[in-house]
Coordinates of C-alpha atoms and ligand atoms in Angstrom, one line a residue:
M1 CA 25.9 -20.2 19.2
K2 CA 22.7 -20.7 17.1
K3 CA 20.8 -17.6 15.9
R4 CA 17.3 -17.7 17.5
I5 CA 14.7 -16.6 15.0
L6 CA 11.3 -15.7 16.4
I7 CA 8.4 -15.9 14.0
T8 CA 5.4 -14.0 15.4
E9 CA 2.7 -14.5 12.8
R10 CA 1.6 -16.8 10.0
F11 CA 4.5 -17.9 7.8
A12 CA 4.5 -20.2 4.8
Q13 CA 5.3 -23.8 5.7
D14 CA 8.0 -24.2 2.9
S15 CA 9.9 -21.1 4.1
L16 CA 9.6 -22.3 7.7
S17 CA 11.1 -25.7 6.8
F18 CA 13.9 -23.9 4.9
L19 CA 14.8 -21.9 8.0
Q20 CA 14.5 -24.8 10.3
Q21 CA 16.9 -26.8 8.1
T22 CA 19.4 -24.0 7.8
P23 CA 22.4 -24.9 10.0
G24 CA 23.1 -22.4 12.8
F25 CA 19.4 -21.4 13.2
E26 CA 16.9 -22.2 15.9
V27 CA 13.3 -21.2 14.9
L28 CA 10.7 -20.3 17.5
R29 CA 7.1 -19.3 17.1
S30 CA 4.7 -17.1 19.0
K31 CA 1.8 -19.0 20.5
I32 CA -0.6 -16.2 19.9
P33 CA -0.1 -14.5 16.5
G34 CA 1.1 -10.9 16.8
T35 CA 2.3 -11.3 20.4
I36 CA 5.8 -11.7 21.7
D37 CA 6.6 -13.7 24.8
P38 CA 9.0 -11.5 26.8
A39 CA 11.1 -14.6 27.7
L40 CA 11.6 -15.4 24.0
L41 CA 12.1 -11.8 23.1
V42 CA 15.1 -11.4 25.4
T43 CA 17.0 -14.3 23.7
S44 CA 15.9 -13.8 20.1
H45 CA 18.4 -12.5 17.5
A46 CA 15.8 -11.9 14.8
L47 CA 12.0 -11.2 14.7
L48 CA 10.1 -12.3 11.5
I49 CA 6.8 -10.4 11.7
R50 CA 3.8 -9.2 9.7
S51 CA 1.6 -6.2 10.3
Q52 CA -0.2 -7.5 13.5
T53 CA 3.0 -7.3 15.5
L54 CA 3.6 -3.9 16.9
I55 CA 7.2 -3.0 17.4
T56 CA 7.6 -0.2 20.0
D57 CA 10.6 1.4 21.7
K58 CA 9.5 -0.2 25.0
L59 CA 9.5 -3.7 23.4
L60 CA 12.9 -3.1 21.8
E61 CA 14.4 -2.0 25.1
Q62 CA 13.9 -5.5 26.4
A63 CA 15.2 -7.2 23.3
K64 CA 18.8 -7.4 24.4
N65 CA 20.1 -9.7 21.7
L66 CA 18.0 -8.5 18.8
Q67 CA 19.9 -7.6 15.6
L68 CA 17.2 -7.9 12.9
I69 CA 13.5 -7.4 12.2
I70 CA 12.0 -8.5 9.0
T71 CA 8.4 -7.7 8.2
S72 CA 6.8 -9.9 5.4
T73 CA 4.8 -6.9 4.3
S74 CA 5.2 -3.8 2.1
G75 CA 3.8 -1.4 4.8
F76 CA 5.8 -0.6 7.9
D77 CA 3.5 1.6 9.9
H78 CA 3.6 -1.0 12.7
I79 CA 7.3 -0.5 13.4
D80 CA 8.9 2.3 15.3
L81 CA 11.8 2.8 12.9
A82 CA 13.4 5.6 14.9
A83 CA 13.5 3.3 18.0
A84 CA 15.0 0.4 15.9
A85 CA 17.7 2.8 14.6
K86 CA 18.3 3.9 18.2
W87 CA 18.9 0.3 19.4
G88 CA 21.0 -0.4 16.3
I89 CA 18.6 -3.0 14.9
T90 CA 18.4 -3.6 11.1
V91 CA 14.9 -3.5 9.7
M92 CA 13.9 -4.9 6.3
H93 CA 10.6 -5.5 4.5
T94 CA 9.5 -7.5 1.5
P95 CA 7.7 -5.0 -0.9
T96 CA 8.6 -6.9 -4.1
A97 CA 6.5 -9.9 -3.0
H98 CA 3.3 -7.8 -3.2
I99 CA 3.7 -5.9 -6.5
E100 CA 1.6 -8.3 -8.6
S101 CA -1.2 -8.7 -6.1
A102 CA -1.5 -5.0 -5.3
A103 CA -1.4 -4.0 -9.0
Q104 CA -4.0 -6.7 -9.8
L105 CA -6.4 -5.5 -7.1
T106 CA -5.9 -1.9 -8.3
W107 CA -7.0 -3.0 -11.7
G108 CA -9.8 -5.1 -10.3
L109 CA -11.1 -1.9 -8.8
V110 CA -10.6 0.1 -12.0
L111 CA -12.5 -2.5 -14.0
A112 CA -15.3 -2.9 -11.5
C113 CA -15.8 0.8 -11.4
S114 CA -15.6 1.4 -15.2
S115 CA -17.8 -1.5 -16.1
R116 CA -20.0 -1.0 -13.0
I117 CA -19.6 -4.7 -12.1
F118 CA -20.4 -4.4 -8.4
E119 CA -23.5 -2.3 -9.0
A120 CA -24.6 -4.8 -11.7
S121 CA -24.2 -7.8 -9.5
K122 CA -26.1 -6.1 -6.7
M123 CA -29.0 -5.4 -9.1
V124 CA -29.2 -8.9 -10.5
K125 CA -29.2 -10.4 -7.0
A126 CA -32.0 -8.0 -6.0
G127 CA -34.0 -9.6 -8.9
L128 CA -33.8 -6.6 -11.2
W129 CA -32.7 -6.3 -14.8
D130 CA -32.5 -2.6 -15.6
R131 CA -29.6 -2.4 -18.0
N132 CA -30.2 1.3 -18.8
Q133 CA -29.2 2.1 -15.2
L134 CA -25.7 0.6 -15.8
I135 CA -24.0 2.5 -18.5
G136 CA -20.2 1.9 -18.3
F137 CA -17.1 3.7 -19.4
E138 CA -14.7 2.5 -22.0
L139 CA -11.1 2.7 -20.9
A140 CA -9.2 2.4 -24.2
G141 CA -8.1 5.8 -25.4
Q142 CA -8.6 7.5 -22.0
N143 CA -5.9 9.0 -19.7
Y144 CA -4.6 7.0 -16.7
G145 CA -2.9 9.1 -14.0
I146 CA -0.6 7.4 -11.5
I147 CA 0.4 9.0 -8.2
G148 CA 3.7 7.4 -7.1
L149 CA 5.6 5.6 -9.9
G150 CA 7.3 3.0 -7.7
R151 CA 7.1 -0.8 -7.7
I152 CA 3.3 -1.1 -7.8
G153 CA 2.8 2.2 -9.8
T154 CA 5.0 1.0 -12.7
R155 CA 3.1 -2.4 -12.9
V156 CA -0.2 -0.6 -12.9
A157 CA 1.1 1.6 -15.7
Q158 CA 2.0 -1.5 -17.8
M159 CA -1.6 -2.8 -17.3
A160 CA -3.1 0.5 -18.3
Q161 CA -1.0 0.5 -21.5
T162 CA -2.3 -3.0 -22.2
F163 CA -5.8 -1.5 -22.1
G164 CA -4.8 1.1 -24.6
M165 CA -4.7 4.0 -22.2
T166 CA -2.3 6.9 -22.2
V167 CA -0.4 6.9 -19.0
A168 CA 1.1 9.8 -17.0
A169 CA 2.5 9.9 -13.5
Y170 CA 3.4 12.3 -10.7
D171 CA 6.4 11.2 -8.6
P172 CA 8.9 13.9 -7.7
Y173 CA 11.3 11.4 -6.3
Q174 CA 11.4 8.9 -9.2
D175 CA 14.3 9.0 -11.7
E176 CA 13.7 10.3 -15.3
E177 CA 14.9 6.9 -16.7
V178 CA 12.0 5.0 -14.9
F179 CA 9.5 7.3 -16.7
A180 CA 11.2 6.8 -20.0
Q181 CA 11.7 3.1 -19.6
H182 CA 7.9 2.6 -18.9
K183 CA 6.8 5.2 -21.5
V184 CA 5.0 7.2 -18.9
A185 CA 4.7 11.0 -19.2
R186 CA 5.9 13.0 -16.3
L187 CA 3.3 15.5 -15.2
S188 CA 2.8 17.7 -12.1
Y189 CA 0.3 16.6 -9.5
E190 CA -2.2 19.3 -10.6
E191 CA -1.9 18.3 -14.3
I192 CA -2.6 14.6 -13.4
L193 CA -5.7 15.6 -11.4
R194 CA -7.0 17.9 -14.1
T195 CA -6.5 15.5 -17.0
S196 CA -6.9 11.9 -15.9
D197 CA -10.0 9.8 -16.5
V198 CA -8.7 7.3 -14.0
I199 CA -6.4 8.1 -11.1
S200 CA -4.8 5.6 -8.7
F201 CA -2.6 6.3 -5.7
H202 CA 0.6 4.2 -5.0
V203 CA 2.5 6.4 -2.6
P204 CA 3.9 5.6 0.9
Q205 CA 2.3 7.2 4.0
T206 CA 4.5 10.2 4.8
P207 CA 3.8 13.7 6.3
E208 CA 3.8 14.9 2.7
T209 CA 1.3 12.3 1.3
K210 CA -1.1 12.7 4.3
Y211 CA -4.4 14.1 2.9
M212 CA -2.7 14.6 -0.4
L213 CA -6.1 14.5 -2.0
R214 CA -8.5 16.9 -0.2
R215 CA -11.1 19.5 -0.9
S216 CA -8.6 22.0 -2.6
Q217 CA -7.8 19.3 -5.2
F218 CA -11.3 17.8 -5.5
E219 CA -12.5 21.3 -6.6
F220 CA -10.6 21.0 -9.9
I221 CA -10.2 17.3 -10.4
R222 CA -11.4 16.2 -13.8
R223 CA -15.1 15.8 -13.6
G224 CA -16.3 12.2 -14.0
T225 CA -12.9 10.6 -13.1
I226 CA -12.6 7.2 -11.5
L227 CA -10.5 7.3 -8.3
V228 CA -8.7 4.2 -6.8
N229 CA -6.7 4.0 -3.7
T230 CA -4.8 0.8 -2.7
S231 CA -1.9 2.6 -1.0
R232 CA -2.7 4.1 2.4
G233 CA -5.9 5.4 3.7
M234 CA -4.5 8.7 5.1
V235 CA -3.6 9.8 1.5
I236 CA -7.3 10.8 0.8
H237 CA -9.3 13.0 3.1
E238 CA -12.4 10.9 3.4
A239 CA -14.9 13.6 4.4
D240 CA -13.8 15.6 1.4
L241 CA -14.1 12.5 -0.8
C242 CA -17.7 12.1 0.4
E243 CA -18.4 15.7 -0.5
A244 CA -16.9 15.2 -4.0
L245 CA -19.1 12.1 -4.5
E246 CA -22.2 14.0 -3.4
Q247 CA -21.3 16.9 -5.7
G248 CA -20.8 14.5 -8.6
W249 CA -17.3 15.7 -9.0
I250 CA -16.0 12.1 -9.4
R251 CA -17.7 9.2 -11.2
S252 CA -16.9 6.4 -8.7
A253 CA -14.2 5.2 -6.3
G254 CA -12.6 1.9 -5.5
L255 CA -10.9 1.9 -2.0
D256 CA -8.9 -0.8 -0.3
V257 CA -7.5 1.4 2.4
F258 CA -9.0 3.8 4.9
E259 CA -8.2 6.5 7.4
K260 CA -9.3 4.2 10.1
E261 CA -9.2 0.4 9.7
P262 CA -11.4 -1.6 10.0
L263 CA -13.7 1.0 8.4
P264 CA -16.1 2.1 11.1
R265 CA -19.8 1.1 10.6
T266 CA -20.6 4.8 10.9
S267 CA -18.5 5.7 7.8
K268 CA -20.4 7.7 5.2
L269 CA -18.5 5.8 2.5
L270 CA -20.7 2.8 3.2
N271 CA -23.7 4.8 1.8
Y272 CA -22.6 5.5 -1.8
P273 CA -23.6 3.0 -4.5
Q274 CA -20.8 4.2 -6.7
V275 CA -18.1 3.4 -4.1
L276 CA -16.5 0.0 -4.0
L277 CA -14.9 -1.0 -0.8
T278 CA -12.5 -3.8 0.0
P279 CA -10.9 -4.6 3.5
H280 CA -7.2 -3.9 2.8
I281 CA -6.7 -7.1 0.7
G282 CA -4.1 -5.7 -1.7
A283 CA -1.5 -8.3 -0.6
N284 CA -4.0 -11.0 0.2
T285 CA -3.1 -13.7 -2.3
E286 CA -1.6 -17.2 -1.7
E287 CA 1.3 -16.2 -4.1
A288 CA 2.1 -13.0 -2.3
F289 CA 2.1 -14.8 1.1
H290 CA 4.5 -17.4 -0.2
K291 CA 6.8 -14.9 -1.9
A292 CA 6.9 -12.7 1.2
S293 CA 7.7 -15.6 3.6
Q294 CA 10.5 -16.9 1.3
A295 CA 11.9 -13.4 0.8
A296 CA 12.0 -12.9 4.6
A297 CA 13.7 -16.3 5.1
N298 CA 16.3 -15.5 2.4
K299 CA 17.0 -12.1 3.9
C300 CA 17.4 -13.6 7.3
V301 CA 19.9 -16.3 6.1
R302 CA 21.9 -13.7 4.1
F303 CA 22.0 -11.2 7.0
F304 CA 23.4 -13.8 9.5
G305 CA 25.6 -15.3 6.7
D306 CA 27.6 -12.4 5.3
G307 CA 25.8 -9.3 6.6
T308 CA 24.0 -8.6 3.3
T309 CA 20.9 -6.4 3.6
S310 CA 18.2 -5.5 1.0
E311 CA 15.0 -3.4 1.0
T312 CA 16.0 -1.9 4.4
L313 CA 13.8 0.6 6.3
P314 CA 13.3 3.4 6.4
P315 CA 13.2 4.0 2.7
K316 CA 14.3 7.2 1.0
A317 CA 14.9 10.0 3.5
S318 CA 13.9 12.6 0.9
W319 CA 10.3 11.4 1.1
Y320 CA 10.2 12.8 4.6
G321 CA 11.3 16.3 4.3
A322 CA 11.9 17.5 0.7
P323 CA 10.0 20.5 -0.4
A324 CA 6.8 19.6 -2.1
P325 CA 6.7 20.6 -5.8
F326 CA 3.0 21.5 -5.7
A327 CA 1.7 24.2 -3.4
P328 CA -1.6 22.6 -2.1
L329 CA 0.4 19.8 -0.5
H330 CA 1.7 22.4 1.9
D331 CA -1.8 23.3 3.0
P332 CA -1.0 24.4 6.6
S333 CA -3.9 22.3 7.9
N334 CA -2.4 19.3 6.2
G335 CA -1.1 17.8 9.5
Ligands
NAD401 P1 7.4 2.1 -3.6 O1 8.2 2.6 -2.5 O2 8.0 1.2 -4.6 O3 6.8 3.3 -4.5 C1 6.3 4.5 -3.9 C2 6.5 5.6 -4.8 O4 5.9 6.8 -4.3 C3 8.0 5.9 -5.0 O5 8.4 5.9 -6.4 C4 8.2 7.3 -4.4 O6 9.1 8.1 -5.1 C5 6.8 7.9 -4.6 N1 6.5 9.0 -3.6 C6 6.9 9.2 -2.4 N2 6.4 10.4 -1.9 C7 5.7 10.9 -2.9 C8 4.9 12.1 -3.0 N3 4.8 12.9 -2.0 N4 4.2 12.3 -4.1 C9 4.3 11.4 -5.2 N5 5.0 10.3 -5.1 C10 5.7 10.0 -4.0 O7 6.1 1.4 -2.9 P2 5.2 0.3 -3.5 O8 5.8 -1.0 -3.2 O9 4.9 0.6 -5.0 O10 3.9 0.5 -2.6 C11 3.1 1.7 -2.8 C12 2.1 1.8 -1.7 O11 1.2 0.7 -1.7 C13 2.6 1.8 -0.3 O12 1.9 2.7 0.5 C14 2.4 0.4 0.2 O13 2.3 0.4 1.6 C15 1.0 0.2 -0.4 N6 0.6 -1.2 -0.5 C16 -0.7 -1.5 -0.1 C17 -1.1 -2.9 -0.2 C18 -2.5 -3.2 0.1 O14 -2.7 -4.2 0.7 N7 -3.5 -2.4 -0.2 C19 -0.2 -3.9 -0.7 C20 1.1 -3.5 -1.0 C21 1.5 -2.2 -0.9

């Protein structure tokens, strides 16, 4: 019997053709992206999704033949992983496909903030030419602090080194060899916040990383630092960030992710000239889209071929319950 693969959202044409031409597969597509027709769901053996498709316990209960879900994304907040485990369904994602794009956007935000590119462009378009208002900040010789030295964090570290920066990272779950291999100093979270001229976040969203940066840390964060977040919005407490901006505790911020997305029109973040905002576009490149589609197609073929799995979800169990090595993370109001 053919394996029925239901693709619920956009998928690169080359990878679609590859699946369609693979013997033993029948490929189906959702008519409305992000939705799943119950009749197709019941007969599907695999779902190939992106972040618009919500996978709930209720949905999986109806998916009597489902063995596999692959999301062509890094993030997996749209999938009830506990329910998938309960129903014995394997889940994989394609995080490797997005490394380059997310690291590139992170650096785009760092450069835009340090050279004040977005403020400069706004000024020129407004017919002004007041260069004295736009004094930048040279990166070479400064300290770059990375929170989460995983796939994207290590690529961002390489880029920082190319700019002549000294790089340190906080990641309690990363192996010593990774720090050594990338020539990144291992520091505590507090040391990174106290000493870095640029800080960027590359952690997953877990109970431990929720509001990892809040008032208690902003109080001692290095004055004049540039802050960048391309990981998950819940990592930074936005109201506390607004206070830090108003107090002048940080120089500027580049944010691609938010507590609530789309960012509400009432958000105070929209008011600060020194804050650069992008609408969660860290993985939005043609290349990442193609790499993610092909990775999903390959994983699907291998899974039904010889049972091989890779980049399965959930990731490391230790992220979700290990004791935090830095006390403020255990702030009781930290949800
Ligand atoms: P990854 O799993 O390779 O790396 C995450 C790292 O964070 C790991 O090394 C892990 O040990 C570390 N970590 C976990 N808990 C931590 C904690 N409490 N404190 C410090 N470090 C901790 O993930 P990745 O592929 O590098 O992605 C990083 C983040 O970027 C994820 O949240 C992902 O969803 C996000 N992302 C966003 C976009 C975007 O569009 N903006 C695109 C791709 C990825």
